[in-house]
Short mmCIF file of C-alpha atoms and ligand atoms in Angstrom, two decimals:
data_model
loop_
_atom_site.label_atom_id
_atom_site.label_comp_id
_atom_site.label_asym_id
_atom_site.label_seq_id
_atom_site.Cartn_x
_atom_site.Cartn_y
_atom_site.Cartn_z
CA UNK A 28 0.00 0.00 0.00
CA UNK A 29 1.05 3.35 -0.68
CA UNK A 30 0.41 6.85 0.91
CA UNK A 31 2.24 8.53 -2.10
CA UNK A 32 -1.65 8.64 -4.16
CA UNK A 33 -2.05 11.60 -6.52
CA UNK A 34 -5.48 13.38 -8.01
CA UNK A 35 -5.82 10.78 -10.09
CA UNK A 36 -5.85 7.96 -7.93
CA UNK A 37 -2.49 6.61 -8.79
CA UNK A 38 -0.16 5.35 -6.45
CA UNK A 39 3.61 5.79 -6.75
CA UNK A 40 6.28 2.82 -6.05
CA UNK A 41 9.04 3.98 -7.99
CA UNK A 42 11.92 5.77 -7.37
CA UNK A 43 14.23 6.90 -9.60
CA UNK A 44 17.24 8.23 -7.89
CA UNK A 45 20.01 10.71 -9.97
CA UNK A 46 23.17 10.35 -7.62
CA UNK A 47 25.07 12.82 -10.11
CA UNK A 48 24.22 14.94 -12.64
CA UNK A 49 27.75 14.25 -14.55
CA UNK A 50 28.41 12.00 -16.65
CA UNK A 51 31.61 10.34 -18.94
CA UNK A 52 29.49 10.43 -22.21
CA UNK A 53 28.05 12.68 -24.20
CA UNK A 54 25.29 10.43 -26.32
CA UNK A 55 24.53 12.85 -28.64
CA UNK A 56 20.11 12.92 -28.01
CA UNK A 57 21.45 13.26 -24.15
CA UNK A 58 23.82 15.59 -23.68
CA UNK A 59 25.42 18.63 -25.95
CA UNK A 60 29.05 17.73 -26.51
CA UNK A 61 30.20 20.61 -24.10
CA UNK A 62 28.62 19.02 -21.39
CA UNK A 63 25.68 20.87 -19.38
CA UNK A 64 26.23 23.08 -16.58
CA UNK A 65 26.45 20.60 -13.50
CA UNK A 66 25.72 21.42 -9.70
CA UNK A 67 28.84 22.06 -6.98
CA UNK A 68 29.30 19.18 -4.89
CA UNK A 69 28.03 21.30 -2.33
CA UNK A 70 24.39 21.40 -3.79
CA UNK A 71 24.32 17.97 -4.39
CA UNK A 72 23.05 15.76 -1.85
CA UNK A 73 25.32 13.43 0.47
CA UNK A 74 24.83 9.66 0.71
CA UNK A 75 22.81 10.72 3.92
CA UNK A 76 20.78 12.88 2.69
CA UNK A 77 19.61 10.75 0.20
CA UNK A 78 19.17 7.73 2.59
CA UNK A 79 17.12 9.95 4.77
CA UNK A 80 14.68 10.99 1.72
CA UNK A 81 14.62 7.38 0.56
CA UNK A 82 13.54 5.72 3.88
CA UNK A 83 11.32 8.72 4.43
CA UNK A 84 9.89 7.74 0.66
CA UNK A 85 10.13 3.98 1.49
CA UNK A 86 8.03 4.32 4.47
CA UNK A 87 5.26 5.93 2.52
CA UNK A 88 4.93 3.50 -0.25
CA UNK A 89 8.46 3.08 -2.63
CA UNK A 90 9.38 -0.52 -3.21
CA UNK A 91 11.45 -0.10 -5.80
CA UNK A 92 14.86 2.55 -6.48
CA UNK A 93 16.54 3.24 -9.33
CA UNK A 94 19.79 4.85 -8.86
CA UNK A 95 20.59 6.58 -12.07
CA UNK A 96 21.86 10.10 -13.52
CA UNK A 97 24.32 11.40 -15.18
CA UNK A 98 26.68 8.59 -14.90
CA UNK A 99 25.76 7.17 -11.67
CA UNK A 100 29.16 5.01 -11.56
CA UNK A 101 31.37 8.54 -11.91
CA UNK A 102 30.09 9.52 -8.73
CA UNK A 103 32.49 8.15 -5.66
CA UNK A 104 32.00 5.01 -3.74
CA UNK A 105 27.98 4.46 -5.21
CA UNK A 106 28.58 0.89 -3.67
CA UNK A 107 28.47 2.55 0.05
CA UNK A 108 25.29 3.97 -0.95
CA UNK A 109 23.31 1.08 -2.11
CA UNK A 110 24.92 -0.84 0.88
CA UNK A 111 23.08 2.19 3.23
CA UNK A 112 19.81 1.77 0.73
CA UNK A 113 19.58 -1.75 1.57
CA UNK A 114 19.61 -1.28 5.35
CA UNK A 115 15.99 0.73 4.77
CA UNK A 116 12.78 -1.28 6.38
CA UNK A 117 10.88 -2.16 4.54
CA UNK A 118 13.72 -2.99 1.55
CA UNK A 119 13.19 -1.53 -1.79
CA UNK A 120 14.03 -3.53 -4.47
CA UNK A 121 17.56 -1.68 -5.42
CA UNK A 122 18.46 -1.43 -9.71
CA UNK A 123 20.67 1.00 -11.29
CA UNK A 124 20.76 2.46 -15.01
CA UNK A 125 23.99 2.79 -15.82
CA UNK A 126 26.18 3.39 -19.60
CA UNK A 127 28.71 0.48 -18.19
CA UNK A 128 32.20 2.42 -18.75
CA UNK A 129 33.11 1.33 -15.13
CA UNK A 130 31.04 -1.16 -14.64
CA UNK A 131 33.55 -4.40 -14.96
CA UNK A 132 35.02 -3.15 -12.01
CA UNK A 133 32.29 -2.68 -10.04
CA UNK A 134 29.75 -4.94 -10.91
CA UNK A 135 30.57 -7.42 -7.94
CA UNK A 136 31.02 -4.82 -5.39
CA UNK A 137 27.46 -3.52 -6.32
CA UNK A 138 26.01 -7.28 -6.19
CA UNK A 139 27.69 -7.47 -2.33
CA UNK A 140 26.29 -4.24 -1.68
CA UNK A 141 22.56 -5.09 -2.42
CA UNK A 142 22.02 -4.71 -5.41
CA UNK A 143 19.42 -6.56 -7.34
CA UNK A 144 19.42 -5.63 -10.92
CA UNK A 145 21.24 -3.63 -14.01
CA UNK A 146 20.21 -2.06 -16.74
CA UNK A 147 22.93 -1.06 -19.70
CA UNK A 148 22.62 1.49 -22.03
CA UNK A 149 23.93 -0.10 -25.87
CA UNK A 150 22.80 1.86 -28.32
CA UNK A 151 24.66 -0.09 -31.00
CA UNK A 152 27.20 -2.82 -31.31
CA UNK A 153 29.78 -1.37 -34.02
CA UNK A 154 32.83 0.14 -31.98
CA UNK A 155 32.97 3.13 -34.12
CA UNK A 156 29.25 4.14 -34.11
CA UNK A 157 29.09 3.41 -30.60
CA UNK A 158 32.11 5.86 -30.12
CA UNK A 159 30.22 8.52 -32.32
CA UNK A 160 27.27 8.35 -30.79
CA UNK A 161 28.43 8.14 -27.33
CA UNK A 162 31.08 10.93 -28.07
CA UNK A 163 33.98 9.34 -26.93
CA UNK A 164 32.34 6.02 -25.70
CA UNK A 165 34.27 2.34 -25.86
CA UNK A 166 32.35 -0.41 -26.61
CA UNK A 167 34.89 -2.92 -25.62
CA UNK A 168 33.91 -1.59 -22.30
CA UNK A 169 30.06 -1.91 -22.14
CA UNK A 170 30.70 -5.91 -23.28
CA UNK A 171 32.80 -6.66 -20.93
CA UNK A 172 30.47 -4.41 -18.34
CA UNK A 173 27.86 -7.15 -18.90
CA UNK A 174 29.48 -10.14 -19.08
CA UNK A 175 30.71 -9.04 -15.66
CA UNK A 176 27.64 -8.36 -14.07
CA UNK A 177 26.28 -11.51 -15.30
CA UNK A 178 28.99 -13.18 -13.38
CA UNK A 179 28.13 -11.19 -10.29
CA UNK A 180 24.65 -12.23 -10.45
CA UNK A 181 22.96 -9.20 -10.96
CA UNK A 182 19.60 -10.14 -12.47
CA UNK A 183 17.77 -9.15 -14.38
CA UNK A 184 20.38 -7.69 -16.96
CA UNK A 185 18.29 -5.55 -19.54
CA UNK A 186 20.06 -3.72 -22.43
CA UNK A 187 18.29 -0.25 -23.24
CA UNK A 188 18.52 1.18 -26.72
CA UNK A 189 17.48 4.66 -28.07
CA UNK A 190 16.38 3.91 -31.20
CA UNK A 191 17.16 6.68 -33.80
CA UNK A 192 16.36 7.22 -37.49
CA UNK A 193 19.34 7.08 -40.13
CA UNK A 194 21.66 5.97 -36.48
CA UNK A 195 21.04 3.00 -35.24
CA UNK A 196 17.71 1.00 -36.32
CA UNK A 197 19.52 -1.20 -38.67
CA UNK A 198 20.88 -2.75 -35.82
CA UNK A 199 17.74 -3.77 -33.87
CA UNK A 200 17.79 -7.10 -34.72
CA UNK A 201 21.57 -7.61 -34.47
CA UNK A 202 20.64 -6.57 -30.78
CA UNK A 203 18.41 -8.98 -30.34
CA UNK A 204 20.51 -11.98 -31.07
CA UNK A 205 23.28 -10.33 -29.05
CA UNK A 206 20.68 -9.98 -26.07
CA UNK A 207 19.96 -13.32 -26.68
CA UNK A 208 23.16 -15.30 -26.87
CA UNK A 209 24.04 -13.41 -23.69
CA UNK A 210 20.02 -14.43 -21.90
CA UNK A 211 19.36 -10.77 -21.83
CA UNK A 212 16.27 -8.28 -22.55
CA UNK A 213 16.41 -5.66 -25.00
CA UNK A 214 14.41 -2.49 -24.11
CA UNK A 215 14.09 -0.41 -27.06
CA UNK A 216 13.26 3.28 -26.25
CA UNK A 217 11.98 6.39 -28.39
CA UNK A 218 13.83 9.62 -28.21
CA UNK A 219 12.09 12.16 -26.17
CA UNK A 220 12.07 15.63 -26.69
CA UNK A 221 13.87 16.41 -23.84
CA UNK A 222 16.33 19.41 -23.25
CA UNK A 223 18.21 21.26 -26.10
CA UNK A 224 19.95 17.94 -27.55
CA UNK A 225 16.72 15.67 -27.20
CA UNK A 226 14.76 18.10 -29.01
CA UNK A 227 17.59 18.59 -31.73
CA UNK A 228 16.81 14.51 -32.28
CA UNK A 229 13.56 14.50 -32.95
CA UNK A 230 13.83 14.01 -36.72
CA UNK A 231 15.33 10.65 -35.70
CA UNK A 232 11.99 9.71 -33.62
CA UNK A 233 11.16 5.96 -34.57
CA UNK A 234 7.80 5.09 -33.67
CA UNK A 235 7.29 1.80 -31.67
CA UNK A 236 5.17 0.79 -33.82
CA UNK A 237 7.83 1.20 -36.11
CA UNK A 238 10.04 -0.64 -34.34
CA UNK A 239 7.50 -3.99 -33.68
CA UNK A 240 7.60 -3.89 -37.37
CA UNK A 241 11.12 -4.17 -38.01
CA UNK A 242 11.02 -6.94 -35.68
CA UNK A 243 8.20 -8.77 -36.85
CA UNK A 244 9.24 -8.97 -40.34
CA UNK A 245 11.63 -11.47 -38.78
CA UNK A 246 9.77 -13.19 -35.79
CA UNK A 247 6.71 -13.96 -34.69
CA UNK A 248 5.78 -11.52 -32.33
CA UNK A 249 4.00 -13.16 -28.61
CA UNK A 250 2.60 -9.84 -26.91
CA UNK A 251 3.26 -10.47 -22.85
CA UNK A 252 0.69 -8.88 -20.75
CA UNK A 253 1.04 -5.50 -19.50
CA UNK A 254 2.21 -4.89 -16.40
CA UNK A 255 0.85 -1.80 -14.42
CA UNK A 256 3.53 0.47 -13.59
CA UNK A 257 5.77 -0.70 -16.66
CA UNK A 258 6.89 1.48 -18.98
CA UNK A 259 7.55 -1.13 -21.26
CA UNK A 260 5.35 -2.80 -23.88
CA UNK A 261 6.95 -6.42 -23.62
CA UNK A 262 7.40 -9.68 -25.97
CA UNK A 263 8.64 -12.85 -26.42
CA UNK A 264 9.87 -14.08 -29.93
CA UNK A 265 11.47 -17.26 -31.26
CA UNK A 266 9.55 -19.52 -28.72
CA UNK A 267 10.79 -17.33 -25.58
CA UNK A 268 14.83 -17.24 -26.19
CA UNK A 269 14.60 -13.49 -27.32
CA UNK A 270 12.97 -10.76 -24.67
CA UNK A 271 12.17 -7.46 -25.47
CA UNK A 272 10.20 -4.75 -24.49
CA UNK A 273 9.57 -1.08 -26.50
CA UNK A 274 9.25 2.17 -24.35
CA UNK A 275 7.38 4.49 -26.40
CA UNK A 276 6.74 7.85 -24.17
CA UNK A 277 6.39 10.05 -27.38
CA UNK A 278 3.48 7.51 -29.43
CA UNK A 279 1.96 4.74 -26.50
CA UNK A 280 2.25 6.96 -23.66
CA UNK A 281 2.09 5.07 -20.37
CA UNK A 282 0.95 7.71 -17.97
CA UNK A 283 -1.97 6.66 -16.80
CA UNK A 284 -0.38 4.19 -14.47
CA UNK A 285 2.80 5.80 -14.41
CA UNK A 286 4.26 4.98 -10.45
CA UNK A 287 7.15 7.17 -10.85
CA UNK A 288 9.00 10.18 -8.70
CA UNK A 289 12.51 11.11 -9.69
CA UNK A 290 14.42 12.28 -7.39
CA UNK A 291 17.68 14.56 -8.89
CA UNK A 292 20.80 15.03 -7.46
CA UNK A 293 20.37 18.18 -5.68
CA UNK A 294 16.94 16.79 -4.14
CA UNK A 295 14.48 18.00 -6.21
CA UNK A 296 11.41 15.52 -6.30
CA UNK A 297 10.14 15.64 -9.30
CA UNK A 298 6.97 14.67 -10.38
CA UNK A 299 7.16 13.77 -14.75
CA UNK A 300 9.87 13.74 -17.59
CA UNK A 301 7.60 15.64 -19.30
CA UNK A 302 6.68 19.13 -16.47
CA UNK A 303 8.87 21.07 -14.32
CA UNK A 304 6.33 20.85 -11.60
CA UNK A 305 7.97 19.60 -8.41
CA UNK A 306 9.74 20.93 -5.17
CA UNK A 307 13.15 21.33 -3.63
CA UNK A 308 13.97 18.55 -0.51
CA UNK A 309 17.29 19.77 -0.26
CA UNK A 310 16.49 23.34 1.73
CA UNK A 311 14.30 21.10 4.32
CA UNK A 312 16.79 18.79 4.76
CA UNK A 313 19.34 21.56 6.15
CA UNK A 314 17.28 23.64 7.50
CA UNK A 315 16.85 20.75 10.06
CA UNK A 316 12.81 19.99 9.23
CA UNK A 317 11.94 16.79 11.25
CA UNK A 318 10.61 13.57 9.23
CA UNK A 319 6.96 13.96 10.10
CA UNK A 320 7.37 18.23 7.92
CA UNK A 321 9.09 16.73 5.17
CA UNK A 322 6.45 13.65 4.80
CA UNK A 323 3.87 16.38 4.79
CA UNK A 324 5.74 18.45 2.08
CA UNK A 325 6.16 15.25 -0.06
CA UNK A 326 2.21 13.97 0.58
CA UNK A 327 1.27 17.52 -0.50
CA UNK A 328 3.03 17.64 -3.81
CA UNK A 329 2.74 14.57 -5.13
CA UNK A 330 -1.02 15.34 -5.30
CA UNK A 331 -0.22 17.40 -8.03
CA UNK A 332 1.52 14.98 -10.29
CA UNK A 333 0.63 16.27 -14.03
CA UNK A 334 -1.75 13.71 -15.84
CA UNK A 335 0.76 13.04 -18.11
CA UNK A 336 3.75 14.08 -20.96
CA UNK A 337 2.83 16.13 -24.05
CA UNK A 338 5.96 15.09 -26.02
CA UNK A 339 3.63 13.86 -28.76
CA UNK A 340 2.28 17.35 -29.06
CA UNK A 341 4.40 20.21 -27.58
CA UNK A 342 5.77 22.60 -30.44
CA UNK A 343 9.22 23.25 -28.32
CA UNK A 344 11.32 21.17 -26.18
CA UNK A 345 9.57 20.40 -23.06
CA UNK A 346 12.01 20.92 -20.51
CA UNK A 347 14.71 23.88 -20.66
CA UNK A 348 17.39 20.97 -18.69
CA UNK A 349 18.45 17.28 -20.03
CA UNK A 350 17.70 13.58 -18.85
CA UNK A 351 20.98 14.31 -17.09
CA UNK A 352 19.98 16.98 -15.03
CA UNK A 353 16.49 14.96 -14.13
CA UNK A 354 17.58 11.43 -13.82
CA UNK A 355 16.59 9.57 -16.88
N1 SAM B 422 24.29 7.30 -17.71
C1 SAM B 422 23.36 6.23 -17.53
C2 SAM B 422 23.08 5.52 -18.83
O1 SAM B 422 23.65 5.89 -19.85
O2 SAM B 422 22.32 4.57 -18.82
C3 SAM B 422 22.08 6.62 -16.83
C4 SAM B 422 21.42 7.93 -17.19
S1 SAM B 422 20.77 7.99 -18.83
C5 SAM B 422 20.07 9.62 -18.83
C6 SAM B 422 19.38 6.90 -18.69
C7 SAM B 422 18.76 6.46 -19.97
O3 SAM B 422 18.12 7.57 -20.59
C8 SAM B 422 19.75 5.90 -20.99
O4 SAM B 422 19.34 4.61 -21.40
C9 SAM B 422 19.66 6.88 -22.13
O5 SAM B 422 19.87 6.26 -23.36
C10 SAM B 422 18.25 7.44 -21.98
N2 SAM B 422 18.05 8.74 -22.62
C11 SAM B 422 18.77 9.86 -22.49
N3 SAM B 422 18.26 10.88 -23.22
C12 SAM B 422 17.15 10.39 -23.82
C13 SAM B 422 16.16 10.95 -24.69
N4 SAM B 422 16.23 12.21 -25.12
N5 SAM B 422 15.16 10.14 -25.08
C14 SAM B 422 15.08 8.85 -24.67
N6 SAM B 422 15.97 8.28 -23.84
C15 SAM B 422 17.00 9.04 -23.42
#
């Protein structure tokens, strides 16, 4: 049961958690290549902080975290924190979104440290356009990033994939048989209008429906059933060895049993990708409020969740900052 209920009767579970807004890449629908302005470490929140806000959040209804970002694996010692995240009562399921360039090194660490489950950003499997696309990205890295968090156990392992016009959607069904020889699930996402650079990228939008097609044309497609709170539409193919699932936030939108807060790194809770409309935790938090104020403050605004994105239908970008800045 949840306390976190909005307007419209829906009940939020799901946190996703930006631990930095920095990050080592620069995937060019994501980020400009000169980086966006990023927070002092000062305004960012500590690994307190952020364990206070999450067992506050837990205690009203979160079961599952997402640590994200930016890069969440740039960020200093992000093992201590999901080992502090996994001492909250009642324990949230604990994932993390990450683009893998340190992940080989870390995946076992993060297994010890509670962690449940990974999911890797790929957004194509030839070195070079994965290095253009990433600006500056190895791919060498991201394979051997899952094939070590495989071995650590962290499961499940889902590979997520912006698919982009004229980029990469040639290689959707190489990525599928790569998923598969590995026992991995694709999740293949539409670009979202998002910030300066998301915007920009919108003449690369490819349509899930789109992208079923491209996949169909090769396998018989076996629809799962949806899953409230999923963003994902998912499938099965070739008798159950391949898994996928399309995000489509721009043509299917999901909203109306969207589950989600986002929490960024400076401790804004925020409410939708696709509105500004939020508040600040951070000034609460040290200006010494006690559990029972900030509950109230969070109770209060997550009433107002928006009904849902207008990416679909919004002339200009929706949101003046990036996925980075919001914890994608
Ligand atoms: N750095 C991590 C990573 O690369 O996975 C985590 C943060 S990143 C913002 C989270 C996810 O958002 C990635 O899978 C990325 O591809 C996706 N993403 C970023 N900008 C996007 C956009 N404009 N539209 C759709 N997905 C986007």
């Amino acid at each position: 049961m949840s306390f976190l209920v909005d307007r419209f009767s829906r009940s939020m579970s799901y946190l996703r958690l930006s631990v930095t807004d920095r990050c080592d890449m620069r995937c060019l629908y994501c980020m400009p290549v000169e980086g966006e302005p990023h927070e002092s470490r000062s305004e960012v929140l500590t690994f307190e902080e952020i364990r206070r806000l999450a067992g506050i959040l837990c205690g009203l209804g979160i079961r599952q975290i997402r640590l994200t970002g930016g890069e969440p694996l740039i960020r200093s010692h992000v093992p201590d924190l999901v080992r502090m995240l996994a001492g909250i009562d009642p324990l949230p399921e604990l994932s993390l979104t990450t683009n893998a360039s340190r992940l080989s090194r870390m995946a076992a660490m993060l297994r010890a440290a509670g962690l449940a489950r990974i999911n890797i950003s790929l957004d194509s499997l030839d070195p070079e356009k994965f290095h253009r696309i990433t600006r500056g990205g190895r791919l060498s890295d991201v394979l051997d990033g899952i094939d070590r968090a495989l071995e650590a156990g962290l499961a499940p392992v889902k590979l997520n994939t912006v698919v982009l016009r004229g980029v990469n959607e040639g290689e959707i069904l190489d990525l599928i048989e790569f998923a598969g020889s590995k026992g991995v699930e694709n999740r293949f996402l539409e670009v979202m209008p998002l910030g300066a650079v998301g915007y920009e990228n919108r003449a690369g939008f490819v349509p899930a429906e789109e992208i079923r097609g491209i996949i169909s044309r090769k396998y018989r497609l076996e629809p799962l059933p949806f899953r409230d709170g999923s963003t994902a539409r998912e499938f099965r193919a070739d008798g159950g060895r391949l898994r996928f699932g399309i995000i489509s936030p721009v043509s299917e939108r999901f909203c109306a049993t969207c589950n989600r807060l986002r929490l960024s790194a400076r401790g804004r809770l925020q409410l939708c990708l696709g509105h500004e409309d939020g508040v600040d935790l951070r000034p609460p938090l040290r200006e010494g409020w006690s559990d029972d104020a900030i509950t109230d403050l969070i109770l209060r605004t997550v009433r107002e969740k928006p009904a849902g994105n207008h990416f679909a239908t919004d002339p200009e970008p929706v949101f003046q900052i990036a996925m980075s800045g919001i914890g994608g």
